[in-house]
Amino acid sequence: MAFNSFRFNLIVRILLLTTTLFVFVYLLVNTQLAFTMVLLAALALVQIILLVKHVDKTNRLLNSFVQSIRYSDFSRTFQVESTDSSLNKLKTTLNEVIQDFQTVRAEKEESYHYLQTVIQHIGIALIAYQRDGSVELINNATKKLFKSGT
C-alpha cells in the first residue's frame, strides 16, 4: 500500500540519493578509495536519472490530459492499476474529469440538435449570417418563401 505511493517512492529515492552523496563526500575527503568513489558517483547518477523519470511520469500524465482538453479529445482514458498509488488516484480523477467533459459535450450537442429542429419547423423565415457574410442557417420557412417568390 504505502510502497506504491508516489510520495513514499519520492522520499525513499531522495533519502537514498542523499545517503549516496554523503558517503561519496566522506570517502572523497577521508580516503583514497578511487574505484569506490567512481562506483558511488555512478550510483548517484543512476539515482538522479531514475528520480527524474519517476517525477516525469506525473508530468507526462498531466501533459496528456491537458492536450486532450486542448484538442477536445475526450476519448482518452488513463489506465488505473490499483487505487493505492497517488498516481493511480490522479489517473482516476483525470478519468472522472474527462467523463464530465463527455457528458457536458453530449448535453450541449443534444441541445444544439433540439434547437436546430425547432428552428427548422417554426413558421417564421430565419436566416443567420456569419460575420464574413456567409450564410450559417436557413430554415424551412425561408426556403419556402424564396421558392414561392421566384
Tab-separated table of C-alpha atoms in Angstrom:
chain	number	residue	atom	x	y	z
A	1	MET	CA	0.000	0.000	0.000
A	2	ALA	CA	2.454	2.637	1.155
A	3	PHE	CA	5.130	1.247	-1.167
A	4	ASN	CA	3.025	2.180	-4.193
A	5	SER	CA	2.655	5.774	-3.064
A	6	PHE	CA	4.268	8.344	-5.326
A	7	ARG	CA	5.220	10.426	-2.293
A	8	PHE	CA	6.746	7.455	-0.454
A	9	ASN	CA	8.792	6.451	-3.508
A	10	LEU	CA	9.944	10.022	-3.964
A	11	ILE	CA	11.050	10.320	-0.328
A	12	VAL	CA	12.890	6.979	-0.449
A	13	ARG	CA	14.671	7.961	-3.659
A	14	ILE	CA	15.732	11.315	-2.216
A	15	LEU	CA	16.964	9.692	1.009
A	16	LEU	CA	18.959	7.087	-0.933
A	17	LEU	CA	20.452	9.766	-3.163
A	18	THR	CA	21.334	11.918	-0.157
A	19	THR	CA	22.940	8.949	1.604
A	20	THR	CA	24.914	8.039	-1.509
A	21	LEU	CA	26.175	11.605	-1.875
A	22	PHE	CA	27.132	11.857	1.809
A	23	VAL	CA	29.079	8.577	1.608
A	24	PHE	CA	30.732	9.795	-1.601
A	25	VAL	CA	31.828	13.074	0.019
A	26	TYR	CA	33.006	11.240	3.143
A	27	LEU	CA	35.124	8.856	1.052
A	28	LEU	CA	36.422	11.718	-1.062
A	29	VAL	CA	37.602	13.657	1.996
A	30	ASN	CA	38.805	10.817	4.242
A	31	THR	CA	40.028	8.003	1.980
A	32	GLN	CA	41.805	7.217	-1.249
A	33	LEU	CA	39.290	4.618	-2.495
A	34	ALA	CA	39.061	5.875	-6.068
A	35	PHE	CA	37.207	2.872	-7.503
A	36	THR	CA	34.592	3.007	-4.733
A	37	MET	CA	34.112	6.747	-5.286
A	38	VAL	CA	33.634	6.175	-9.032
A	39	LEU	CA	31.037	3.497	-8.278
A	40	LEU	CA	29.243	5.804	-5.829
A	41	ALA	CA	29.301	8.643	-8.365
A	42	ALA	CA	27.819	6.312	-10.989
A	43	LEU	CA	25.215	5.109	-8.475
A	44	ALA	CA	24.287	8.727	-7.667
A	45	LEU	CA	23.962	9.499	-11.377
A	46	VAL	CA	21.687	6.483	-11.901
A	47	GLN	CA	19.594	7.521	-8.883
A	48	ILE	CA	19.218	11.046	-10.277
A	49	ILE	CA	18.126	9.686	-13.665
A	50	LEU	CA	15.599	7.331	-12.032
A	51	LEU	CA	14.298	10.161	-9.821
A	52	VAL	CA	13.749	12.394	-12.851
A	53	LYS	CA	11.967	9.570	-14.700
A	54	HIS	CA	9.796	8.938	-11.654
A	55	VAL	CA	8.700	12.583	-11.491
A	56	ASP	CA	8.280	12.763	-15.283
A	57	LYS	CA	5.563	10.088	-15.110
A	58	THR	CA	3.250	12.599	-13.479
A	59	ASN	CA	4.284	15.354	-15.862
A	60	ARG	CA	3.599	13.156	-18.914
A	61	LEU	CA	0.229	12.145	-17.477
A	62	LEU	CA	-0.809	15.739	-16.838
A	63	ASN	CA	0.504	16.840	-20.238
A	64	SER	CA	-1.528	14.138	-21.949
A	65	PHE	CA	-4.627	15.259	-20.056
A	66	VAL	CA	-4.125	18.928	-20.908
A	67	GLN	CA	-3.539	18.048	-24.576
A	68	SER	CA	-6.801	16.074	-24.552
A	69	ILE	CA	-8.641	19.121	-23.263
A	70	ARG	CA	-6.833	21.458	-25.656
A	71	TYR	CA	-7.881	19.433	-28.698
A	72	SER	CA	-11.291	18.426	-27.274
A	73	ASP	CA	-10.338	14.757	-27.479
A	74	PHE	CA	-12.341	13.260	-24.650
A	75	SER	CA	-11.913	9.684	-25.829
A	76	ARG	CA	-8.642	9.463	-23.879
A	77	THR	CA	-8.618	7.383	-20.708
A	78	PHE	CA	-5.889	6.624	-18.216
A	79	GLN	CA	-5.268	3.031	-17.133
A	80	VAL	CA	-5.622	2.629	-13.360
A	81	GLU	CA	-3.774	-0.399	-11.971
A	82	SER	CA	-4.942	-0.039	-8.360
A	83	THR	CA	-6.280	2.660	-6.050
A	84	ASP	CA	-3.336	2.576	-3.629
A	85	SER	CA	-0.913	4.754	-5.536
A	86	SER	CA	-1.314	8.520	-5.572
A	87	LEU	CA	-0.506	8.364	-9.297
A	88	ASN	CA	-3.439	5.987	-9.798
A	89	LYS	CA	-5.660	8.288	-7.738
A	90	LEU	CA	-4.650	11.095	-10.093
A	91	LYS	CA	-5.496	8.882	-13.090
A	92	THR	CA	-8.901	8.137	-11.579
A	93	THR	CA	-9.587	11.837	-11.064
A	94	LEU	CA	-8.474	12.672	-14.616
A	95	ASN	CA	-10.761	9.937	-15.973
A	96	GLU	CA	-13.660	11.410	-13.984
A	97	VAL	CA	-12.963	14.896	-15.372
A	98	ILE	CA	-12.851	13.530	-18.925
A	99	GLN	CA	-16.145	11.723	-18.280
A	100	ASP	CA	-17.650	15.020	-17.077
A	101	PHE	CA	-16.429	16.740	-20.268
A	102	GLN	CA	-18.008	13.946	-22.353
A	103	THR	CA	-21.303	14.382	-20.515
A	104	VAL	CA	-21.290	18.161	-20.979
A	105	ARG	CA	-20.413	17.804	-24.663
A	106	ALA	CA	-23.234	15.269	-25.203
A	107	GLU	CA	-25.724	17.565	-23.442
A	108	LYS	CA	-24.520	20.521	-25.492
A	109	GLU	CA	-24.892	18.599	-28.763
A	110	GLU	CA	-28.344	17.404	-27.719
A	111	SER	CA	-29.427	20.991	-27.000
A	112	TYR	CA	-27.958	22.158	-30.315
A	113	HIS	CA	-29.832	19.486	-32.298
A	114	TYR	CA	-33.055	20.275	-30.444
A	115	LEU	CA	-32.646	23.979	-31.225
A	116	GLN	CA	-31.911	23.180	-34.883
A	117	THR	CA	-35.097	21.088	-35.100
A	118	VAL	CA	-37.208	23.845	-33.518
A	119	ILE	CA	-35.733	26.482	-35.844
A	120	GLN	CA	-36.399	24.342	-38.929
A	121	HIS	CA	-40.069	23.845	-38.000
A	122	ILE	CA	-41.149	27.329	-36.911
A	123	GLY	CA	-43.335	29.248	-39.349
A	124	ILE	CA	-41.192	32.398	-39.364
A	125	ALA	CA	-38.474	32.720	-42.006
A	126	LEU	CA	-34.989	32.880	-40.441
A	127	ILE	CA	-31.571	33.454	-41.993
A	128	ALA	CA	-28.421	33.570	-39.890
A	129	TYR	CA	-25.184	35.020	-41.264
A	130	GLN	CA	-21.553	34.761	-40.185
A	131	ARG	CA	-19.521	37.957	-39.746
A	132	ASP	CA	-17.869	37.322	-43.096
A	133	GLY	CA	-21.284	37.337	-44.819
A	134	SER	CA	-21.627	33.602	-45.358
A	135	VAL	CA	-24.983	32.049	-44.553
A	136	GLU	CA	-24.908	29.905	-41.436
A	137	LEU	CA	-28.539	28.858	-41.221
A	138	ILE	CA	-31.664	28.948	-43.371
A	139	ASN	CA	-34.816	27.357	-42.013
A	140	ASN	CA	-37.605	25.637	-43.959
A	141	ALA	CA	-39.891	28.700	-43.866
A	142	THR	CA	-37.177	30.764	-45.572
A	143	LYS	CA	-36.691	28.115	-48.236
A	144	LYS	CA	-40.447	28.046	-48.942
A	145	LEU	CA	-40.574	31.862	-49.054
A	146	PHE	CA	-37.796	32.145	-51.617
A	147	LYS	CA	-39.121	29.254	-53.731
A	148	SER	CA	-42.578	30.819	-53.988
A	149	GLY	CA	-41.143	34.268	-54.695
A	150	THR	CA	-39.031	33.145	-57.670
